[in-house]
Amino acid sequence: EKGGYEHFMLKEIYEQPRAILDTFRGRLLSNEAIIKMAGIEDNMKRFLAADRIIIVACGTSWHAGLVAEYIFEDLARIPVEVEYASEFRYRNPVISEKDVVIAISQSGETADTLAAIKLARSKGAFVFGVCNVVGSSIARETDAGAYTHAGPEIGVASTKAFTTQITVLTLIALRLARAKGTISSSEFRQHLIELETIPNKVEEALQSDEAIKVIADIYKDSKNCLYLGRGFNFPVALEGALKLKEISYIHAEGYPAAEMKHGPIALIDEQMPVVVIATKTEHYEKVVSNIQEIKSRKGKIIGIVTKGDVSVRELADHVIEVPDTLESLSPLLTTIPLQLLSYHIAVMLGKNVDQPRNLAKSVTVE
Ligand code: M6R
């Protein structure tokens, strides 16, 4: 059942090229330059009339929501707010018939997310679900939706659900961007073509597995770990930290790289590994200077870089390469080494990777 892999988590990490492909197959038609998603087409008026989109989710799904915030705002120019479902539901949120709410959930059974959906619907909002489990409670309680086609995710630590959620949300953002005219037809086409290359690029990213194992062995006894990223990759830093916490029980935090100087930099010493997502993006130079700040305080730097990178390689203690892609799609690649790093550390520490202590696969209590 684990298909020859030692754990479900590893199997599910390796299934990502396929899962991402299955998620855009039949929806992304690059030859015709269209995106076909019934749940969006049928409700286009509601989406286009919305002044803003509110995303509700928990845990890793909330991180996918944060990535979506950057993508929706950048491509479709729709303001997005991302809320923890548990906070949203008890906050007496300002919400009306004009709002579109997107609920993201792998299991489709998360109690807080379900309650947030019910609240939003009771105020007249249109609620769209992004779920992995077909026929789940959230899939049934939403007005419309789009499934991720990740296949069953057994490992408690979410992996392929995350990257397929980002895939679906990217398709939605692109479709809305096209409808709103906030993206040119050539840019739209370029995104479609590039998205189609992602499964192969994820495959390539997976090839760093052995190199990541070596890094895992060096840092497995750390007590703390920081993850930094900017822009589209800031949520990836949060997700990397969550993954390490939940399966290895090492304390980890994710931060926007530029926030370091507002406090967390005080934590840096020679005992502190810092994973920095430093791929070629608009903020590349800024991230390089953030790395210099950490280095001058003797932190150990593990850089996630674009293939062929030179500047970060000179500064970092280790680099892990991922293929080049559009900045908005880069989270689909930068996530992969972070999953593998957590996985190997947890295995080396002898932890129960698929069923970490205190955690359940679906959180059906609030
Ligand atoms: O099934 P959901 O996507 O609604 O679950 C939300 C969280 O409970 C889930 O992502 C959790 O944070 C995972 N254990 C993360 O790996």
mmCIF file of C-alpha atoms and ligand atoms in Angstrom:
data_model
loop_
_atom_site.group_PDB
_atom_site.id
_atom_site.type_symbol
_atom_site.label_atom_id
_atom_site.label_comp_id
_atom_site.label_asym_id
_atom_site.label_seq_id
_atom_site.Cartn_x
_atom_site.Cartn_y
_atom_site.Cartn_z
ATOM 1 C CA GLU A 1 0.000 0.000 0.000
ATOM 2 C CA LYS A 2 2.979 2.295 0.495
ATOM 3 C CA GLY A 3 4.106 1.404 -3.006
ATOM 4 C CA GLY A 4 7.602 0.436 -1.897
ATOM 5 C CA TYR A 5 8.150 3.619 0.125
ATOM 6 C CA GLU A 6 9.020 3.460 3.793
ATOM 7 C CA HIS A 7 6.274 5.899 4.766
ATOM 8 C CA PHE A 8 3.081 7.315 3.295
ATOM 9 C CA MET A 9 4.546 10.782 3.626
ATOM 10 C CA LEU A 10 7.467 9.947 1.343
ATOM 11 C CA LYS A 11 5.159 8.228 -1.137
ATOM 12 C CA GLU A 12 2.912 11.286 -1.148
ATOM 13 C CA ILE A 13 5.847 13.658 -1.615
ATOM 14 C CA TYR A 14 6.908 11.611 -4.631
ATOM 15 C CA GLU A 15 3.358 11.526 -5.999
ATOM 16 C CA GLN A 16 3.307 15.280 -6.453
ATOM 17 C CA PRO A 17 4.255 15.429 -10.144
ATOM 18 C CA ARG A 18 1.317 13.138 -10.861
ATOM 19 C CA ALA A 19 -1.050 14.836 -8.403
ATOM 20 C CA ILE A 20 -0.399 18.279 -9.862
ATOM 21 C CA LEU A 21 -0.866 16.950 -13.394
ATOM 22 C CA ASP A 22 -4.127 15.238 -12.404
ATOM 23 C CA THR A 23 -5.303 18.497 -10.859
ATOM 24 C CA PHE A 24 -4.873 20.613 -13.992
ATOM 25 C CA ARG A 25 -5.598 17.882 -16.546
ATOM 26 C CA GLY A 26 -8.806 18.637 -18.456
ATOM 27 C CA ARG A 27 -8.954 22.130 -16.928
ATOM 28 C CA LEU A 28 -5.901 23.736 -18.457
ATOM 29 C CA LEU A 29 -6.115 23.642 -22.246
ATOM 30 C CA SER A 30 -2.977 25.410 -23.374
ATOM 31 C CA ASN A 31 -3.501 24.827 -27.106
ATOM 32 C CA GLU A 32 -6.806 26.607 -27.011
ATOM 33 C CA ALA A 33 -5.488 29.011 -24.387
ATOM 34 C CA ILE A 34 -8.394 28.424 -22.036
ATOM 35 C CA ILE A 35 -9.062 27.263 -18.515
ATOM 36 C CA LYS A 36 -12.226 25.254 -18.057
ATOM 37 C CA MET A 37 -13.647 24.987 -14.560
ATOM 38 C CA ALA A 38 -17.394 24.484 -14.304
ATOM 39 C CA GLY A 39 -17.601 25.794 -10.734
ATOM 40 C CA ILE A 40 -16.090 29.091 -11.855
ATOM 41 C CA GLU A 41 -17.874 29.443 -15.213
ATOM 42 C CA ASP A 42 -21.286 28.825 -13.639
ATOM 43 C CA ASN A 43 -20.684 31.483 -11.022
ATOM 44 C CA MET A 44 -18.599 33.974 -12.949
ATOM 45 C CA LYS A 45 -20.997 36.842 -12.179
ATOM 46 C CA ARG A 46 -20.585 36.344 -8.441
ATOM 47 C CA PHE A 47 -16.828 36.250 -8.716
ATOM 48 C CA LEU A 48 -16.649 39.330 -10.911
ATOM 49 C CA ALA A 49 -19.037 41.295 -8.711
ATOM 50 C CA ALA A 50 -17.017 40.592 -5.559
ATOM 51 C CA ASP A 51 -15.133 43.525 -4.055
ATOM 52 C CA ARG A 52 -12.899 41.078 -2.267
ATOM 53 C CA ILE A 53 -12.346 37.392 -1.661
ATOM 54 C CA ILE A 54 -12.058 35.980 1.830
ATOM 55 C CA ILE A 55 -10.184 32.716 2.168
ATOM 56 C CA VAL A 56 -10.830 30.560 5.237
ATOM 57 C CA ALA A 57 -8.824 27.470 6.197
ATOM 58 C CA CYS A 58 -6.618 25.907 8.888
ATOM 59 C CA GLY A 59 -3.035 24.664 9.032
ATOM 60 C CA THR A 60 -1.396 23.806 5.751
ATOM 61 C CA SER A 61 -4.557 24.705 3.844
ATOM 62 C CA TRP A 62 -4.328 28.184 5.377
ATOM 63 C CA HIS A 63 -0.784 28.420 4.018
ATOM 64 C CA ALA A 64 -2.097 27.514 0.557
ATOM 65 C CA GLY A 65 -4.602 30.333 1.067
ATOM 66 C CA LEU A 66 -1.757 32.762 1.777
ATOM 67 C CA VAL A 67 0.016 31.750 -1.427
ATOM 68 C CA ALA A 68 -3.297 32.294 -3.222
ATOM 69 C CA GLU A 69 -3.547 35.794 -1.760
ATOM 70 C CA TYR A 70 -0.353 36.764 -3.571
ATOM 71 C CA ILE A 71 -1.465 35.070 -6.793
ATOM 72 C CA PHE A 72 -5.018 36.476 -6.859
ATOM 73 C CA GLU A 73 -3.893 39.995 -6.088
ATOM 74 C CA ASP A 74 -1.039 39.890 -8.566
ATOM 75 C CA LEU A 75 -2.881 38.313 -11.490
ATOM 76 C CA ALA A 76 -6.560 39.073 -10.976
ATOM 77 C CA ARG A 77 -6.217 42.311 -8.977
ATOM 78 C CA ILE A 78 -8.873 41.192 -6.496
ATOM 79 C CA PRO A 79 -8.198 42.057 -2.847
ATOM 80 C CA VAL A 80 -7.911 38.910 -0.746
ATOM 81 C CA GLU A 81 -8.054 38.365 2.989
ATOM 82 C CA VAL A 82 -6.880 35.072 4.429
ATOM 83 C CA GLU A 83 -8.382 34.044 7.725
ATOM 84 C CA TYR A 84 -7.875 31.239 10.178
ATOM 85 C CA ALA A 85 -11.305 29.604 10.152
ATOM 86 C CA SER A 86 -11.232 29.376 13.958
ATOM 87 C CA GLU A 87 -10.749 33.151 14.317
ATOM 88 C CA PHE A 88 -13.125 34.142 11.554
ATOM 89 C CA ARG A 89 -16.041 32.185 12.955
ATOM 90 C CA TYR A 90 -15.908 33.792 16.392
ATOM 91 C CA ARG A 91 -15.065 37.323 15.373
ATOM 92 C CA ASN A 92 -18.441 38.595 14.238
ATOM 93 C CA PRO A 93 -16.827 39.241 10.832
ATOM 94 C CA VAL A 94 -18.113 41.944 8.500
ATOM 95 C CA ILE A 95 -19.501 39.932 5.631
ATOM 96 C CA SER A 96 -22.385 40.293 3.189
ATOM 97 C CA GLU A 97 -23.985 38.999 -0.026
ATOM 98 C CA LYS A 98 -21.308 40.857 -1.963
ATOM 99 C CA ASP A 99 -18.541 38.667 -0.589
ATOM 100 C CA VAL A 100 -17.035 35.552 -2.074
ATOM 101 C CA VAL A 101 -15.518 33.143 0.413
ATOM 102 C CA ILE A 102 -13.141 30.375 -0.628
ATOM 103 C CA ALA A 103 -12.817 27.550 1.896
ATOM 104 C CA ILE A 104 -9.787 25.302 1.505
ATOM 105 C CA SER A 105 -9.630 21.863 3.107
ATOM 106 C CA GLN A 106 -7.912 18.622 2.192
ATOM 107 C CA SER A 107 -10.207 16.431 4.282
ATOM 108 C CA GLY A 108 -13.333 18.521 3.858
ATOM 109 C CA GLU A 109 -14.148 17.692 7.483
ATOM 110 C CA THR A 110 -12.297 20.328 9.518
ATOM 111 C CA ALA A 111 -14.772 21.546 12.136
ATOM 112 C CA ASP A 112 -13.651 25.177 12.276
ATOM 113 C CA THR A 113 -13.608 25.526 8.500
ATOM 114 C CA LEU A 114 -17.059 23.983 8.255
ATOM 115 C CA ALA A 115 -18.403 26.377 10.893
ATOM 116 C CA ALA A 116 -16.833 29.363 9.079
ATOM 117 C CA ILE A 117 -18.603 28.278 5.878
ATOM 118 C CA LYS A 118 -21.954 28.033 7.614
ATOM 119 C CA LEU A 119 -21.507 31.472 9.142
ATOM 120 C CA ALA A 120 -20.536 33.046 5.793
ATOM 121 C CA ARG A 121 -23.488 31.447 4.028
ATOM 122 C CA SER A 122 -25.899 32.593 6.725
ATOM 123 C CA LYS A 123 -24.805 36.173 5.933
ATOM 124 C CA GLY A 124 -25.487 35.642 2.249
ATOM 125 C CA ALA A 125 -21.908 35.232 1.001
ATOM 126 C CA PHE A 126 -21.171 32.918 -1.890
ATOM 127 C CA VAL A 127 -18.937 30.097 -0.674
ATOM 128 C CA PHE A 128 -16.628 28.155 -2.959
ATOM 129 C CA GLY A 129 -14.866 25.027 -1.693
ATOM 130 C CA VAL A 130 -11.438 23.645 -2.600
ATOM 131 C CA CYS A 131 -11.385 20.109 -1.189
ATOM 132 C CA ASN A 132 -9.559 16.887 -1.860
ATOM 133 C CA VAL A 133 -12.046 14.398 -0.461
ATOM 134 C CA VAL A 134 -14.983 13.906 -2.807
ATOM 135 C CA GLY A 135 -18.391 14.154 -1.142
ATOM 136 C CA SER A 136 -16.893 15.448 2.132
ATOM 137 C CA SER A 137 -18.922 17.689 4.444
ATOM 138 C CA ILE A 138 -17.258 20.874 3.174
ATOM 139 C CA ALA A 139 -17.764 19.808 -0.440
ATOM 140 C CA ARG A 140 -21.462 19.390 0.360
ATOM 141 C CA GLU A 141 -21.886 22.566 2.404
ATOM 142 C CA THR A 142 -20.454 24.967 -0.174
ATOM 143 C CA ASP A 143 -22.320 26.638 -3.058
ATOM 144 C CA ALA A 144 -19.818 25.434 -5.647
ATOM 145 C CA GLY A 145 -16.258 24.220 -5.742
ATOM 146 C CA ALA A 146 -13.298 22.594 -7.438
ATOM 147 C CA TYR A 147 -11.618 19.447 -6.238
ATOM 148 C CA THR A 148 -7.910 18.935 -5.967
ATOM 149 C CA HIS A 149 -7.069 15.597 -7.545
ATOM 150 C CA ALA A 150 -4.281 14.617 -5.178
ATOM 151 C CA GLY A 151 -5.645 11.160 -4.439
ATOM 152 C CA PRO A 152 -5.877 9.914 -0.846
ATOM 153 C CA GLU A 153 -3.471 11.628 1.540
ATOM 154 C CA ILE A 154 -2.749 9.305 4.471
ATOM 155 C CA GLY A 155 0.277 10.955 6.123
ATOM 156 C CA VAL A 156 -0.867 13.391 8.802
ATOM 157 C CA ALA A 157 1.649 15.920 7.498
ATOM 158 C CA SER A 158 0.029 17.394 4.430
ATOM 159 C CA THR A 159 2.201 17.415 1.302
ATOM 160 C CA LYS A 160 0.530 16.727 -2.027
ATOM 161 C CA ALA A 161 -2.701 18.323 -0.788
ATOM 162 C CA PHE A 162 -0.800 21.609 -0.405
ATOM 163 C CA THR A 163 0.726 21.689 -3.883
ATOM 164 C CA THR A 164 -2.533 20.631 -5.545
ATOM 165 C CA GLN A 165 -4.446 23.303 -3.614
ATOM 166 C CA ILE A 166 -2.009 25.884 -4.959
ATOM 167 C CA THR A 167 -2.540 24.425 -8.439
ATOM 168 C CA VAL A 168 -6.334 24.781 -8.268
ATOM 169 C CA LEU A 169 -6.118 28.260 -6.790
ATOM 170 C CA THR A 170 -3.687 29.309 -9.540
ATOM 171 C CA LEU A 171 -6.116 28.065 -12.192
ATOM 172 C CA ILE A 172 -8.924 30.043 -10.569
ATOM 173 C CA ALA A 173 -6.810 33.201 -10.352
ATOM 174 C CA LEU A 174 -5.789 32.872 -13.991
ATOM 175 C CA ARG A 175 -9.371 32.269 -15.135
ATOM 176 C CA LEU A 176 -10.592 35.326 -13.236
ATOM 177 C CA ALA A 177 -7.670 37.401 -14.467
ATOM 178 C CA ARG A 178 -8.621 36.532 -18.043
ATOM 179 C CA ALA A 179 -12.273 37.380 -17.437
ATOM 180 C CA LYS A 180 -11.371 40.690 -15.803
ATOM 181 C CA GLY A 181 -8.756 41.565 -18.400
ATOM 182 C CA THR A 182 -6.086 42.121 -15.766
ATOM 183 C CA ILE A 183 -3.668 39.874 -17.633
ATOM 184 C CA SER A 184 -2.752 40.070 -21.324
ATOM 185 C CA SER A 185 -3.436 37.105 -23.564
ATOM 186 C CA SER A 186 0.273 36.479 -24.010
ATOM 187 C CA GLU A 187 0.911 36.553 -20.262
ATOM 188 C CA PHE A 188 -2.039 34.244 -19.753
ATOM 189 C CA ARG A 189 -0.680 31.826 -22.333
ATOM 190 C CA GLN A 190 2.763 31.973 -20.818
ATOM 191 C CA HIS A 191 1.319 31.002 -17.435
ATOM 192 C CA LEU A 192 -0.557 28.053 -18.925
ATOM 193 C CA ILE A 193 2.488 26.779 -20.755
ATOM 194 C CA GLU A 194 4.661 27.183 -17.687
ATOM 195 C CA LEU A 195 2.130 25.495 -15.391
ATOM 196 C CA GLU A 196 2.178 22.499 -17.714
ATOM 197 C CA THR A 197 5.930 22.140 -17.165
ATOM 198 C CA ILE A 198 5.598 22.076 -13.374
ATOM 199 C CA PRO A 199 5.140 18.290 -12.942
ATOM 200 C CA ASN A 200 8.485 17.667 -14.695
ATOM 201 C CA LYS A 201 10.130 20.403 -12.695
ATOM 202 C CA VAL A 202 8.820 18.909 -9.444
ATOM 203 C CA GLU A 203 10.306 15.624 -10.612
ATOM 204 C CA GLU A 204 13.622 17.387 -11.073
ATOM 205 C CA ALA A 205 13.367 19.016 -7.632
ATOM 206 C CA LEU A 206 12.849 15.557 -6.112
ATOM 207 C CA GLN A 207 16.244 14.529 -7.423
ATOM 208 C CA SER A 208 17.908 16.535 -4.637
ATOM 209 C CA ASP A 209 16.650 13.942 -2.175
ATOM 210 C CA GLU A 210 20.078 12.412 -1.427
ATOM 211 C CA ALA A 211 21.732 15.808 -1.015
ATOM 212 C CA ILE A 212 18.934 16.850 1.342
ATOM 213 C CA LYS A 213 19.526 13.727 3.418
ATOM 214 C CA VAL A 214 23.110 14.840 3.987
ATOM 215 C CA ILE A 215 21.894 18.248 5.174
ATOM 216 C CA ALA A 216 19.247 16.600 7.386
ATOM 217 C CA ASP A 217 21.947 14.568 9.080
ATOM 218 C CA ILE A 218 23.943 17.698 9.921
ATOM 219 C CA TYR A 219 21.017 19.585 11.476
ATOM 220 C CA LYS A 220 18.859 16.820 12.940
ATOM 221 C CA ASP A 221 19.924 17.574 16.527
ATOM 222 C CA SER A 222 19.104 21.283 16.332
ATOM 223 C CA LYS A 223 16.705 22.594 18.933
ATOM 224 C CA ASN A 224 15.357 25.381 16.726
ATOM 225 C CA CYS A 225 15.151 26.270 13.075
ATOM 226 C CA LEU A 226 14.074 29.392 11.198
ATOM 227 C CA TYR A 227 12.500 29.523 7.743
ATOM 228 C CA LEU A 228 12.548 32.729 5.730
ATOM 229 C CA GLY A 229 10.942 33.735 2.465
ATOM 230 C CA ARG A 230 9.482 36.793 0.775
ATOM 231 C CA GLY A 231 6.537 37.443 -1.499
ATOM 232 C CA PHE A 232 4.984 34.302 -2.954
ATOM 233 C CA ASN A 233 7.479 32.275 -0.940
ATOM 234 C CA PHE A 234 6.759 33.776 2.464
ATOM 235 C CA PRO A 235 3.886 31.291 3.006
ATOM 236 C CA VAL A 236 6.207 28.509 1.844
ATOM 237 C CA ALA A 237 8.501 29.439 4.749
ATOM 238 C CA LEU A 238 5.568 29.109 7.150
ATOM 239 C CA GLU A 239 4.676 25.750 5.656
ATOM 240 C CA GLY A 240 8.293 24.529 5.854
ATOM 241 C CA ALA A 241 8.368 25.404 9.556
ATOM 242 C CA LEU A 242 5.036 23.698 10.242
ATOM 243 C CA LYS A 243 6.222 20.542 8.502
ATOM 244 C CA LEU A 244 9.372 20.378 10.614
ATOM 245 C CA LYS A 245 7.480 21.048 13.869
ATOM 246 C CA GLU A 246 4.798 18.510 13.377
ATOM 247 C CA ILE A 247 6.878 15.484 12.443
ATOM 248 C CA SER A 248 10.291 16.077 14.071
ATOM 249 C CA TYR A 249 9.107 18.081 17.132
ATOM 250 C CA ILE A 250 11.919 20.572 16.526
ATOM 251 C CA HIS A 251 10.822 24.109 17.276
ATOM 252 C CA ALA A 252 10.632 26.020 14.015
ATOM 253 C CA GLU A 253 9.276 29.391 12.911
ATOM 254 C CA GLY A 254 8.637 30.903 9.540
ATOM 255 C CA TYR A 255 9.015 34.635 8.921
ATOM 256 C CA PRO A 256 8.990 37.070 6.042
ATOM 257 C CA ALA A 257 12.738 37.546 5.551
ATOM 258 C CA ALA A 258 12.584 41.308 6.101
ATOM 259 C CA GLU A 259 10.924 40.882 9.508
ATOM 260 C CA MET A 260 14.134 39.409 10.913
ATOM 261 C CA LYS A 261 15.486 42.767 11.952
ATOM 262 C CA HIS A 262 12.310 43.502 13.899
ATOM 263 C CA GLY A 263 13.028 40.823 16.473
ATOM 264 C CA PRO A 264 13.839 37.264 15.419
ATOM 265 C CA ILE A 265 17.401 38.151 14.419
ATOM 266 C CA ALA A 266 18.153 38.196 18.156
ATOM 267 C CA LEU A 267 17.831 34.401 18.059
ATOM 268 C CA ILE A 268 20.630 33.903 15.547
ATOM 269 C CA ASP A 269 23.844 32.242 16.696
ATOM 270 C CA GLU A 270 26.012 29.375 15.458
ATOM 271 C CA GLN A 271 23.428 26.875 16.714
ATOM 272 C CA MET A 272 20.645 28.227 14.526
ATOM 273 C CA PRO A 273 19.990 26.738 11.106
ATOM 274 C CA VAL A 274 18.108 29.178 8.860
ATOM 275 C CA VAL A 275 16.406 27.884 5.757
ATOM 276 C CA VAL A 276 16.110 30.732 3.288
ATOM 277 C CA ILE A 277 14.043 30.545 0.132
ATOM 278 C CA ALA A 278 16.196 32.594 -2.193
ATOM 279 C CA THR A 279 15.070 31.739 -5.697
ATOM 280 C CA LYS A 280 15.457 34.214 -8.575
ATOM 281 C CA THR A 281 12.614 36.632 -7.995
ATOM 282 C CA GLU A 282 11.918 40.302 -7.860
ATOM 283 C CA HIS A 283 13.227 40.340 -4.302
ATOM 284 C CA TYR A 284 16.340 38.295 -4.939
ATOM 285 C CA GLU A 285 18.857 41.031 -4.056
ATOM 286 C CA LYS A 286 16.953 41.826 -0.884
ATOM 287 C CA VAL A 287 16.990 38.196 0.179
ATOM 288 C CA VAL A 288 20.727 38.043 -0.488
ATOM 289 C CA SER A 289 21.229 40.949 1.905
ATOM 290 C CA ASN A 290 19.004 39.213 4.476
ATOM 291 C CA ILE A 291 21.315 36.202 4.143
ATOM 292 C CA GLN A 292 24.336 38.435 4.747
ATOM 293 C CA GLU A 293 22.729 39.685 7.968
ATOM 294 C CA ILE A 294 22.286 36.122 9.197
ATOM 295 C CA LYS A 295 25.785 35.111 8.162
ATOM 296 C CA SER A 296 27.402 37.973 9.999
ATOM 297 C CA ARG A 297 25.701 36.656 13.152
ATOM 298 C CA LYS A 298 27.056 33.160 12.488
ATOM 299 C CA GLY A 299 23.729 31.507 11.636
ATOM 300 C CA LYS A 300 23.914 28.414 9.437
ATOM 301 C CA ILE A 301 22.312 29.018 6.071
ATOM 302 C CA ILE A 302 20.500 26.488 3.941
ATOM 303 C CA GLY A 303 19.493 28.269 0.734
ATOM 304 C CA ILE A 304 16.755 27.099 -1.599
ATOM 305 C CA VAL A 305 17.947 28.563 -4.891
ATOM 306 C CA THR A 306 17.244 28.604 -8.589
ATOM 307 C CA LYS A 307 19.347 26.232 -10.662
ATOM 308 C CA GLY A 308 22.623 27.900 -11.603
ATOM 309 C CA ASP A 309 22.526 30.412 -8.742
ATOM 310 C CA VAL A 310 25.849 32.054 -7.891
ATOM 311 C CA SER A 311 25.373 34.767 -5.228
ATOM 312 C CA VAL A 312 23.626 32.700 -2.544
ATOM 313 C CA ARG A 313 25.963 29.774 -3.141
ATOM 314 C CA GLU A 314 28.886 32.011 -2.135
ATOM 315 C CA LEU A 315 27.283 32.901 1.182
ATOM 316 C CA ALA A 316 25.289 29.846 2.221
ATOM 317 C CA ASP A 317 26.528 26.764 4.074
ATOM 318 C CA HIS A 318 24.388 24.590 1.796
ATOM 319 C CA VAL A 319 22.254 25.195 -1.249
ATOM 320 C CA ILE A 320 19.452 23.102 -2.713
ATOM 321 C CA GLU A 321 18.543 23.905 -6.305
ATOM 322 C CA VAL A 322 15.096 23.968 -7.862
ATOM 323 C CA PRO A 323 14.363 24.589 -11.558
ATOM 324 C CA ASP A 324 13.551 28.087 -12.752
ATOM 325 C CA THR A 325 9.904 29.069 -13.294
ATOM 326 C CA LEU A 326 7.574 32.074 -13.107
ATOM 327 C CA GLU A 327 7.723 33.686 -9.708
ATOM 328 C CA SER A 328 4.006 33.079 -9.082
ATOM 329 C CA LEU A 329 4.472 29.347 -9.677
ATOM 330 C CA SER A 330 7.692 29.007 -7.677
ATOM 331 C CA PRO A 331 5.974 27.855 -4.437
ATOM 332 C CA LEU A 332 5.126 24.608 -6.244
ATOM 333 C CA LEU A 333 8.862 23.930 -6.508
ATOM 334 C CA THR A 334 10.366 25.531 -3.399
ATOM 335 C CA THR A 335 8.000 23.508 -1.196
ATOM 336 C CA ILE A 336 9.501 20.195 -2.320
ATOM 337 C CA PRO A 337 12.953 20.410 -0.663
ATOM 338 C CA LEU A 338 11.368 21.652 2.565
ATOM 339 C CA GLN A 339 9.090 18.609 2.703
ATOM 340 C CA LEU A 340 12.045 16.284 2.127
ATOM 341 C CA LEU A 341 14.203 18.034 4.711
ATOM 342 C CA SER A 342 11.543 17.617 7.424
ATOM 343 C CA TYR A 343 10.890 14.057 6.381
ATOM 344 C CA HIS A 344 14.521 12.967 6.611
ATOM 345 C CA ILE A 345 15.128 14.747 9.913
ATOM 346 C CA ALA A 346 12.080 13.065 11.455
ATOM 347 C CA VAL A 347 13.107 9.639 10.160
ATOM 348 C CA MET A 348 16.658 10.104 11.478
ATOM 349 C CA LEU A 349 15.258 11.054 14.881
ATOM 350 C CA GLY A 350 13.145 7.893 14.863
ATOM 351 C CA LYS A 351 9.827 9.743 14.982
ATOM 352 C CA ASN A 352 6.513 8.370 13.803
ATOM 353 C CA VAL A 353 6.424 10.317 10.555
ATOM 354 C CA ASP A 354 2.994 9.282 9.317
ATOM 355 C CA GLN A 355 1.261 9.620 12.657
ATOM 356 C CA PRO A 356 2.997 12.247 14.756
ATOM 357 C CA ARG A 357 2.077 12.496 18.433
ATOM 358 C CA ASN A 358 -0.948 14.583 19.409
ATOM 359 C CA LEU A 359 -2.138 15.041 15.820
ATOM 360 C CA ALA A 360 -5.065 13.666 13.827
ATOM 361 C CA LYS A 361 -5.474 13.632 10.072
ATOM 362 C CA SER A 362 -8.741 15.474 10.198
ATOM 363 C CA VAL A 363 -9.577 17.783 13.039
ATOM 364 C CA THR A 364 -13.303 17.332 13.490
ATOM 365 C CA VAL A 365 -13.432 19.026 16.888
ATOM 366 C CA GLU A 366 -13.003 22.751 17.376
HETATM 367 O O1 M6R B 1 -8.183 18.771 6.031
HETATM 368 P P1 M6R B 1 -7.768 20.226 6.159
HETATM 369 O O2 M6R B 1 -7.020 20.707 4.992
HETATM 370 O O3 M6R B 1 -8.947 21.114 6.482
HETATM 371 O O4 M6R B 1 -6.824 20.247 7.418
HETATM 372 C C1 M6R B 1 -6.320 21.451 7.935
HETATM 373 C C2 M6R B 1 -5.199 21.198 8.921
HETATM 374 O O5 M6R B 1 -5.665 20.457 10.023
HETATM 375 C C3 M6R B 1 -4.023 20.458 8.276
HETATM 376 O O6 M6R B 1 -3.540 21.110 7.152
HETATM 377 C C4 M6R B 1 -2.869 20.288 9.286
HETATM 378 O O7 M6R B 1 -2.311 21.531 9.596
HETATM 379 C C5 M6R B 1 -1.822 19.321 8.729
HETATM 380 N N1 M6R B 1 -1.451 18.357 9.731
HETATM 381 C C6 M6R B 1 -0.587 20.009 8.243
HETATM 382 O O8 M6R B 1 0.380 19.130 7.791
#
